[in-house]
Coordinates of C-alpha atoms in Angstrom, one line a residue:
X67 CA 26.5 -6.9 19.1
X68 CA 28.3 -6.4 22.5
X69 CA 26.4 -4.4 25.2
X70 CA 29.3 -3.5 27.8
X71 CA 29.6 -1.6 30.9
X72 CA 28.0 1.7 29.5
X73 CA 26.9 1.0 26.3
X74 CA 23.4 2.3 27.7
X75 CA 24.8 5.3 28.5
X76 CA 24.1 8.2 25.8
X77 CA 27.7 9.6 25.8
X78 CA 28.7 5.6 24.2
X79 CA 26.1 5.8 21.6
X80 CA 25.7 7.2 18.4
X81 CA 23.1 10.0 17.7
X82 CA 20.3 8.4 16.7
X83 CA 19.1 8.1 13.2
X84 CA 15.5 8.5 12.4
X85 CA 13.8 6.9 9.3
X86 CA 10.5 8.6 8.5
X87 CA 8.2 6.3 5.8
X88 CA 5.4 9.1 5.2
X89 CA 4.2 7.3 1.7
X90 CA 2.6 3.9 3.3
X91 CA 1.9 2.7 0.0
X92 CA -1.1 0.1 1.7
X93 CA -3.3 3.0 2.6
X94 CA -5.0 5.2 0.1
X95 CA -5.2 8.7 0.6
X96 CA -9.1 8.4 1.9
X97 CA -7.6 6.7 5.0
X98 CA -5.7 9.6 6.1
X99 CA -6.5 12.3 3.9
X100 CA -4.9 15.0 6.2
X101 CA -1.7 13.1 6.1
X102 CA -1.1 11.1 2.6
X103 CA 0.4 13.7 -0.5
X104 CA -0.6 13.1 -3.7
X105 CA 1.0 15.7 -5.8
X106 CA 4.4 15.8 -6.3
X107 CA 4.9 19.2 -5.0
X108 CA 3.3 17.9 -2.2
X109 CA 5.3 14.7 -1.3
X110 CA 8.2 16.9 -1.5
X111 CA 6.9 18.7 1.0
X112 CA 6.2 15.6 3.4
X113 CA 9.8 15.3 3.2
X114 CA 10.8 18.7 4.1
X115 CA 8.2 18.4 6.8
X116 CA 9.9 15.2 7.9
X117 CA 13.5 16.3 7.8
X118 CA 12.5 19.8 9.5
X119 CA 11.0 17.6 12.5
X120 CA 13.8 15.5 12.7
X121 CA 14.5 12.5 10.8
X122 CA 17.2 12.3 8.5
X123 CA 16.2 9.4 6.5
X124 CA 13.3 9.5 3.9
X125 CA 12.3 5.8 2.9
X126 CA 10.5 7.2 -0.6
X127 CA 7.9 5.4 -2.3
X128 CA 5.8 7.5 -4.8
X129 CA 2.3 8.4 -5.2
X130 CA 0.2 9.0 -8.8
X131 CA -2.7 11.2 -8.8
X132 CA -5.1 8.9 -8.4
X133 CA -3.8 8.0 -5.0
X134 CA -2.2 4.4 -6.2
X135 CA 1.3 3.5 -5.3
X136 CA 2.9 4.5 -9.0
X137 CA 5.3 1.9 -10.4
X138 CA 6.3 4.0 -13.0
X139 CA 10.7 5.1 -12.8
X140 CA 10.6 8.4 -13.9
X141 CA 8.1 9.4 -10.9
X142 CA 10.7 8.5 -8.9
X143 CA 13.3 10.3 -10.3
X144 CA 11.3 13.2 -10.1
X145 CA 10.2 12.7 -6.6
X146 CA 14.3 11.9 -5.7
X147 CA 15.4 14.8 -7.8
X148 CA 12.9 17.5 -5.8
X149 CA 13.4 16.2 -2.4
X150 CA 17.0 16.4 -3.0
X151 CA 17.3 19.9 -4.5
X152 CA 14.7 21.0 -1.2
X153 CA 16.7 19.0 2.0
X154 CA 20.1 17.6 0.6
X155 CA 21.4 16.4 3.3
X156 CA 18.6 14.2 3.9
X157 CA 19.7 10.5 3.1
X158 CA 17.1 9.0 -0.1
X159 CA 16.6 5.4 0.3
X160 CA 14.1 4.3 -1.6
X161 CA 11.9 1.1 -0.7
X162 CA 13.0 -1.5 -2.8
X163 CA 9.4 -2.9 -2.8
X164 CA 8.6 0.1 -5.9
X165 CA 4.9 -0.4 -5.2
X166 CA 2.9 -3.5 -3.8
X167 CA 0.3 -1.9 -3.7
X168 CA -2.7 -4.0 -6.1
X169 CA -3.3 -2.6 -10.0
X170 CA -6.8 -3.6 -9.9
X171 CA -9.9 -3.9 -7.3
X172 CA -9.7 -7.8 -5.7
X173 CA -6.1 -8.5 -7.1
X174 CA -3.3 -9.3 -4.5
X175 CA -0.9 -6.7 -3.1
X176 CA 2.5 -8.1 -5.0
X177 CA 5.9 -7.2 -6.0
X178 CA 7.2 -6.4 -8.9
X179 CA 9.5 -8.4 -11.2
X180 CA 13.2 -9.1 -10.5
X181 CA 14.2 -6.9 -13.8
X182 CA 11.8 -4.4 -12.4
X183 CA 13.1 -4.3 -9.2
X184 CA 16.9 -4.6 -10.6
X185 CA 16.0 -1.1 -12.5
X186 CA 16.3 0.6 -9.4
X187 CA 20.0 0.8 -9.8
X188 CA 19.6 3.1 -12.9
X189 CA 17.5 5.6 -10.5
X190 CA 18.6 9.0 -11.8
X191 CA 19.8 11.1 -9.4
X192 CA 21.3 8.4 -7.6
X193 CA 19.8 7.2 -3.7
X194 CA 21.6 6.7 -1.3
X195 CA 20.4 3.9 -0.3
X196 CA 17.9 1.1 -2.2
X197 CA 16.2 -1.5 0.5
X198 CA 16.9 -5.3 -0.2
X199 CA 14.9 -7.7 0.7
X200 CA 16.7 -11.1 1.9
X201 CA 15.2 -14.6 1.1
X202 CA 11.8 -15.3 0.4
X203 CA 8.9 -14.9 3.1
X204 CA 5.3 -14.7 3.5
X205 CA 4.1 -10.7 4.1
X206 CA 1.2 -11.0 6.0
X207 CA 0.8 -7.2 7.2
X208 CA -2.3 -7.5 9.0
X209 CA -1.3 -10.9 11.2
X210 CA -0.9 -8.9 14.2
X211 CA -3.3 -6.1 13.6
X212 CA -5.6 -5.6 15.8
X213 CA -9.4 -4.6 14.3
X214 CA -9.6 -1.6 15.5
X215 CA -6.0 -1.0 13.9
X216 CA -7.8 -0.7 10.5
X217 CA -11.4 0.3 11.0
X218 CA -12.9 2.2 8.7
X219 CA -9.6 1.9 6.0
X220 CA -9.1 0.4 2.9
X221 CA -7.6 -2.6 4.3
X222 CA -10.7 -3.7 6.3
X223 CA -12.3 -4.1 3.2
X224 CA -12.7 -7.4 2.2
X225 CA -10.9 -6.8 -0.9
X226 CA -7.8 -5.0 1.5
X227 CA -7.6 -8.2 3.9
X228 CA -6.8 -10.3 0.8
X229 CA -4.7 -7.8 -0.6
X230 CA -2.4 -7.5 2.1
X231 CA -2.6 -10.7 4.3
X232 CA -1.9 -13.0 1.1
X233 CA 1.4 -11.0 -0.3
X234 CA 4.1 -12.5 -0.6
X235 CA 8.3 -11.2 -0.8
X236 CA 10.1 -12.9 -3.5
X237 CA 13.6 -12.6 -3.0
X238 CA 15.3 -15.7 -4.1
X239 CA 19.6 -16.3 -4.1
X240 CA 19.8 -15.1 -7.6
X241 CA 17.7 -12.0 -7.2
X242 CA 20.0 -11.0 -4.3
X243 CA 23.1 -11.3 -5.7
X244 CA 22.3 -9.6 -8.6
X245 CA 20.6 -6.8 -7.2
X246 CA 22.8 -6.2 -4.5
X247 CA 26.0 -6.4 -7.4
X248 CA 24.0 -3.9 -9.4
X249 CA 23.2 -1.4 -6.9
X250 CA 26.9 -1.9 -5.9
X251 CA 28.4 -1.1 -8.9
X252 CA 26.0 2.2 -9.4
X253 CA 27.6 3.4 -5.9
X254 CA 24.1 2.7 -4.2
X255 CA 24.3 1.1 -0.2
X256 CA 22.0 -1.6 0.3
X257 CA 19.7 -1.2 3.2
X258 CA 19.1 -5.0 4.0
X259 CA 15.9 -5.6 5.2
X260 CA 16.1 -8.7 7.6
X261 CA 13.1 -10.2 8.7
X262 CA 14.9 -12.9 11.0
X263 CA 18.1 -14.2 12.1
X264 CA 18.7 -16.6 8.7
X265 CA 18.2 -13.7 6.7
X266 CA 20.7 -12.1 8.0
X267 CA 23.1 -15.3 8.0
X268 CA 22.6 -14.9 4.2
X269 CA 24.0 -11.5 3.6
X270 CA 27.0 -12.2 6.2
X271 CA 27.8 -15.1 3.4
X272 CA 27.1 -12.7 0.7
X273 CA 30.0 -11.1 2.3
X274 CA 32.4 -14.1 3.2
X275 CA 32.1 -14.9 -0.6
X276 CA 32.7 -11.5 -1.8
X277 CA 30.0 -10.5 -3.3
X278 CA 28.6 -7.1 -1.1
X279 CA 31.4 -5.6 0.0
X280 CA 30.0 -2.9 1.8
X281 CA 28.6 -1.3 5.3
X282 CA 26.4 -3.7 7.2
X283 CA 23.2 -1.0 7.6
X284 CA 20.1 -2.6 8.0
X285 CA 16.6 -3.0 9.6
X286 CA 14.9 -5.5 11.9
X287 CA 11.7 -5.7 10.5
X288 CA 9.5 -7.2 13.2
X289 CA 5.6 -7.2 11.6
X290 CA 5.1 -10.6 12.2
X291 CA 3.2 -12.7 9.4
X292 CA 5.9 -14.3 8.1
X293 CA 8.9 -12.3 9.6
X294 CA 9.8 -11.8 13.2
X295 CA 7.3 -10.6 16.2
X296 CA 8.1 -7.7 18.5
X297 CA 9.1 -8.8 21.0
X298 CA 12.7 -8.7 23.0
X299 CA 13.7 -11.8 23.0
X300 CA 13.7 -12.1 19.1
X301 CA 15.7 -9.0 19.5
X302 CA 17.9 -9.9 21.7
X303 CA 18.7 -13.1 19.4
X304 CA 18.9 -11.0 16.6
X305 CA 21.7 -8.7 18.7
X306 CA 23.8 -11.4 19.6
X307 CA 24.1 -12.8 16.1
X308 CA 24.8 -9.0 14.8
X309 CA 28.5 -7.5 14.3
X310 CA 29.1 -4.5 16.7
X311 CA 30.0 -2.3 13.1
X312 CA 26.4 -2.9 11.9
X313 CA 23.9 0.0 11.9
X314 CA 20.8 -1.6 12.7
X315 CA 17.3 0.8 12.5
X316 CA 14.3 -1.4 14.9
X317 CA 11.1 -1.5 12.6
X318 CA 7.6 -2.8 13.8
X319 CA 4.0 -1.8 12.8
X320 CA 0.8 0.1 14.5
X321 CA 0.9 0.3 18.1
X322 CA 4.4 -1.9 18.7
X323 CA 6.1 0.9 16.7
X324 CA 6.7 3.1 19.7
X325 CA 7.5 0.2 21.9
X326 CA 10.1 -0.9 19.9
X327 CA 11.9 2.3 19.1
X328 CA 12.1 2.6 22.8
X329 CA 14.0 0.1 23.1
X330 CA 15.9 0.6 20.5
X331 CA 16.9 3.8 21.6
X332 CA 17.3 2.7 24.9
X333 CA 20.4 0.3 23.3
X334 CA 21.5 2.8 21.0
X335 CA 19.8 1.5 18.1
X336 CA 18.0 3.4 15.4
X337 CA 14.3 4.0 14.8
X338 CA 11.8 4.2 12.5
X339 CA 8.4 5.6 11.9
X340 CA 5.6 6.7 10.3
X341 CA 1.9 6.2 8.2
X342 CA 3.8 3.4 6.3
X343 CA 4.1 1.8 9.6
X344 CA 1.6 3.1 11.9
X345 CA -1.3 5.5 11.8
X346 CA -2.1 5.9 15.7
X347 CA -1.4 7.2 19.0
X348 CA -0.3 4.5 21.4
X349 CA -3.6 4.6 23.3
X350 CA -5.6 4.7 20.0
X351 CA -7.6 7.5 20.8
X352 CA -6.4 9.7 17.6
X353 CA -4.4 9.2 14.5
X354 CA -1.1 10.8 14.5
X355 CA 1.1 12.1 11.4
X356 CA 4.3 10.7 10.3
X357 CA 5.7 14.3 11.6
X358 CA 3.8 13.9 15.0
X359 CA 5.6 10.1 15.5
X360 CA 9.0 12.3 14.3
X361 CA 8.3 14.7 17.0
X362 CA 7.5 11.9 19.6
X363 CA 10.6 10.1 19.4
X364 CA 12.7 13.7 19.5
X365 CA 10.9 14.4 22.9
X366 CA 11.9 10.5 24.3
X367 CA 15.6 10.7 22.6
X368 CA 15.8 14.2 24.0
X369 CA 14.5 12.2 27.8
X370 CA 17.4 9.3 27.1
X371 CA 19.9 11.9 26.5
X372 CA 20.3 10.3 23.2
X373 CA 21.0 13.5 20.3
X374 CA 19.4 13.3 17.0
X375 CA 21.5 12.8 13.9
X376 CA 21.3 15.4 11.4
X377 CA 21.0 14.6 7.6
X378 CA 25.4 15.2 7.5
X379 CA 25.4 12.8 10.7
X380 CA 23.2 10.5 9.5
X381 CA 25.7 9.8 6.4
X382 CA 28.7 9.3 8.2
X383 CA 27.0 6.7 10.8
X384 CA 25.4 4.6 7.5
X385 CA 29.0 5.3 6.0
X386 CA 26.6 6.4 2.9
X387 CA 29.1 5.5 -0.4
X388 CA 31.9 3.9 0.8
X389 CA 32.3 0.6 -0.4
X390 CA 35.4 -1.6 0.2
X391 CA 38.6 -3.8 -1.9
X392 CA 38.5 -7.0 -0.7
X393 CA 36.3 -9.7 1.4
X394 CA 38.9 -9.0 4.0
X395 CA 38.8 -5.4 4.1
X396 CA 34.4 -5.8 4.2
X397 CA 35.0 -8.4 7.5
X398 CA 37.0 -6.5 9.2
X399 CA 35.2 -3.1 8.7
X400 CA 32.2 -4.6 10.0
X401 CA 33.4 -6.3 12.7
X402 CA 33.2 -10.1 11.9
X403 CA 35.9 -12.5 12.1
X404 CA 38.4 -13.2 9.1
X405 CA 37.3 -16.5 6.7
X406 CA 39.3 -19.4 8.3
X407 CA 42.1 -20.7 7.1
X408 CA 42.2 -24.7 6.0
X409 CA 42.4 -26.6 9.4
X410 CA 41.5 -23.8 11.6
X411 CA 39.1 -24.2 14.3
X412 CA 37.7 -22.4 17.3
X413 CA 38.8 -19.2 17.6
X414 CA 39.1 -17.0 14.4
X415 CA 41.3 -13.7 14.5
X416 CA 43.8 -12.3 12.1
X417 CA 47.2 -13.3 10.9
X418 CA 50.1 -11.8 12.7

């Protein structure tokens, strides 16, 4: 990306796009019972709630009764087909993890199978969006945790700290392709999840070789334990490798959350929050609600002059189903040089 005269400057920017995760899988609902649904009728509502405050993207997981990330399809059709009949403008991507939450007490927080995980193309209704993962990487959620981050939680149980600091992301080439052809063909945008810059170098080759041939949207996942840390000069690397059509959402966990949207904002990024990725206040004195972190980054937008996108905003910006004809048409859309030619060097630009 390109950061010119002005591009800090709210009037050069795009409204800004909030993702709100309100289902944090890792927690169960004892952690934060004011703030985790476990009926359906009531993680409907959690989206309402978070739409109403201001985001316009919902990154759904689902909930059983019992509190446990569910694994099970048709809950999410059910949980996409509600919250789209009670905010539809709201843009539906789902987290492409299903559920890594553990089945069983003492067993390791994992995904789920490639076929499982490929099933998430015959989502019915449709999402708009289905995250992918890109290459293979350690998960260690709790790296840069700080104690006091999860006292009195499931995850400072011994049981949670081997759950979640010994996951792992499987997310090999032939996953990739396939799942990103799949959800392709269904009319689904992948959100790519990059945890670094080579993860992203792997998609922009997906897209040299024509296999995605969509919008670049995506998120810088900086949680550390395997992906990159929060901090700006990882960003800034990441930025300068980045086409200026991307849409690029800044995502961190607990108390760098706010940090990083701030800065994000502050370049005209996008942001993302909520008990998925955070459960406190930045001074740690209280816990704070995914629609309290929604209301937050409103009031600091609102400070930037930086306008919130609504749900109808938030599709055109993520260009939410349009897909493109030809490897050349995807390059050029997103702003990345044209495949050379045999014997060209330097300099790549189109034919006359």
């Amino acid at each position: 990306m390109n950061f010119l005269d002005g591009s800090l400057f709210p009037e050069n920017q795009d409204k800004l796009i909030i993702t709100a995760a309100p289902f944090g899988p890792e927690w169960m609902p004892s952690d934060f019972p004011e703030d985790i649904p476990v009926t359906m009728q009531a993680q409907i509502q959690k989206a309402v709630d978070c739409y109403n405050a201001g985001a316009s993207v919902l990154h759904l997981h689902v909930r059983e009764l019992d509190g446990k990330g569910s694994k099970r399809l048709s809950m999410f059709n059910q949980l996409i087909a509600g919250v789209r009949a009670a905010v539809p403008e709201m843009v539906i991507q789902v987290g492409g993890s299903i559920s890594f939450a553990p089945e069983t007490e003492g067993a390791t927080a994992k995904w789920l199978s490639d076929d499982t995980r490929h099933m998430l193309a015959d989502l019915d209704p449709k999402p708009d969006q289905v995250t992918v993962t890109v290459n293979t990487t350690q998960m260690n959620v709790l790296e840069h945790m700080d104690e006091r981050d999860i006292v009195g939680t499931t995850l400072a149980t011994p049981e949670g700290r081997r759950a979640y600091s010994e996951m792992i992301v499987p997310s090999g080439p032939s996953f990739i392709e396939e799942h990103v052809r799949r959800l392709s063909a269904a009319g689904i945008q992948s959100a790519f999840q990059f945890y670094n810059l080579n993860s992203y170098e792997t998609v922009e080759r997906l897209v040299r070789r024509g296999i995605y041939k969509g919008p670049l949207v995506m998120n810088w996942v900086a949680i550390s334990g395997g992906m990159d840390a929060p901090n700006v000069y990882n960003l800034a690397n990441f930025l300068r490798a980045i086409p200026d059509g991307s849409v690029l959402t800044v995502e961190s966990s607990m108390r760098n959350v706010l940090p990083i949207n701030m800065m994000g904002m502050a370049m005209g990024l996008h942001v993302r929050c909520g008990i998925e990725d955070n459960l406190w206040n930045q001074s740690r004195t209280e816990r704070m609600s995914t629609v309290q972190q929604i209301e937050q980054l409103v009031r600091i937008a609102r400070e930037f002059g930086r306008e919130v996108a609504s749900g109808q905003e938030a599709r055109r910006i993520c260009k939410i189903g349009v897909f493109y004809d030809s490897v050349e048409q995807t390059l050029a859309a997103n702003g990345l040089a044209p495949n050379p030619r045999g014997g060209q060097q330097g300099f790549l630009r189109k034919a006359a």
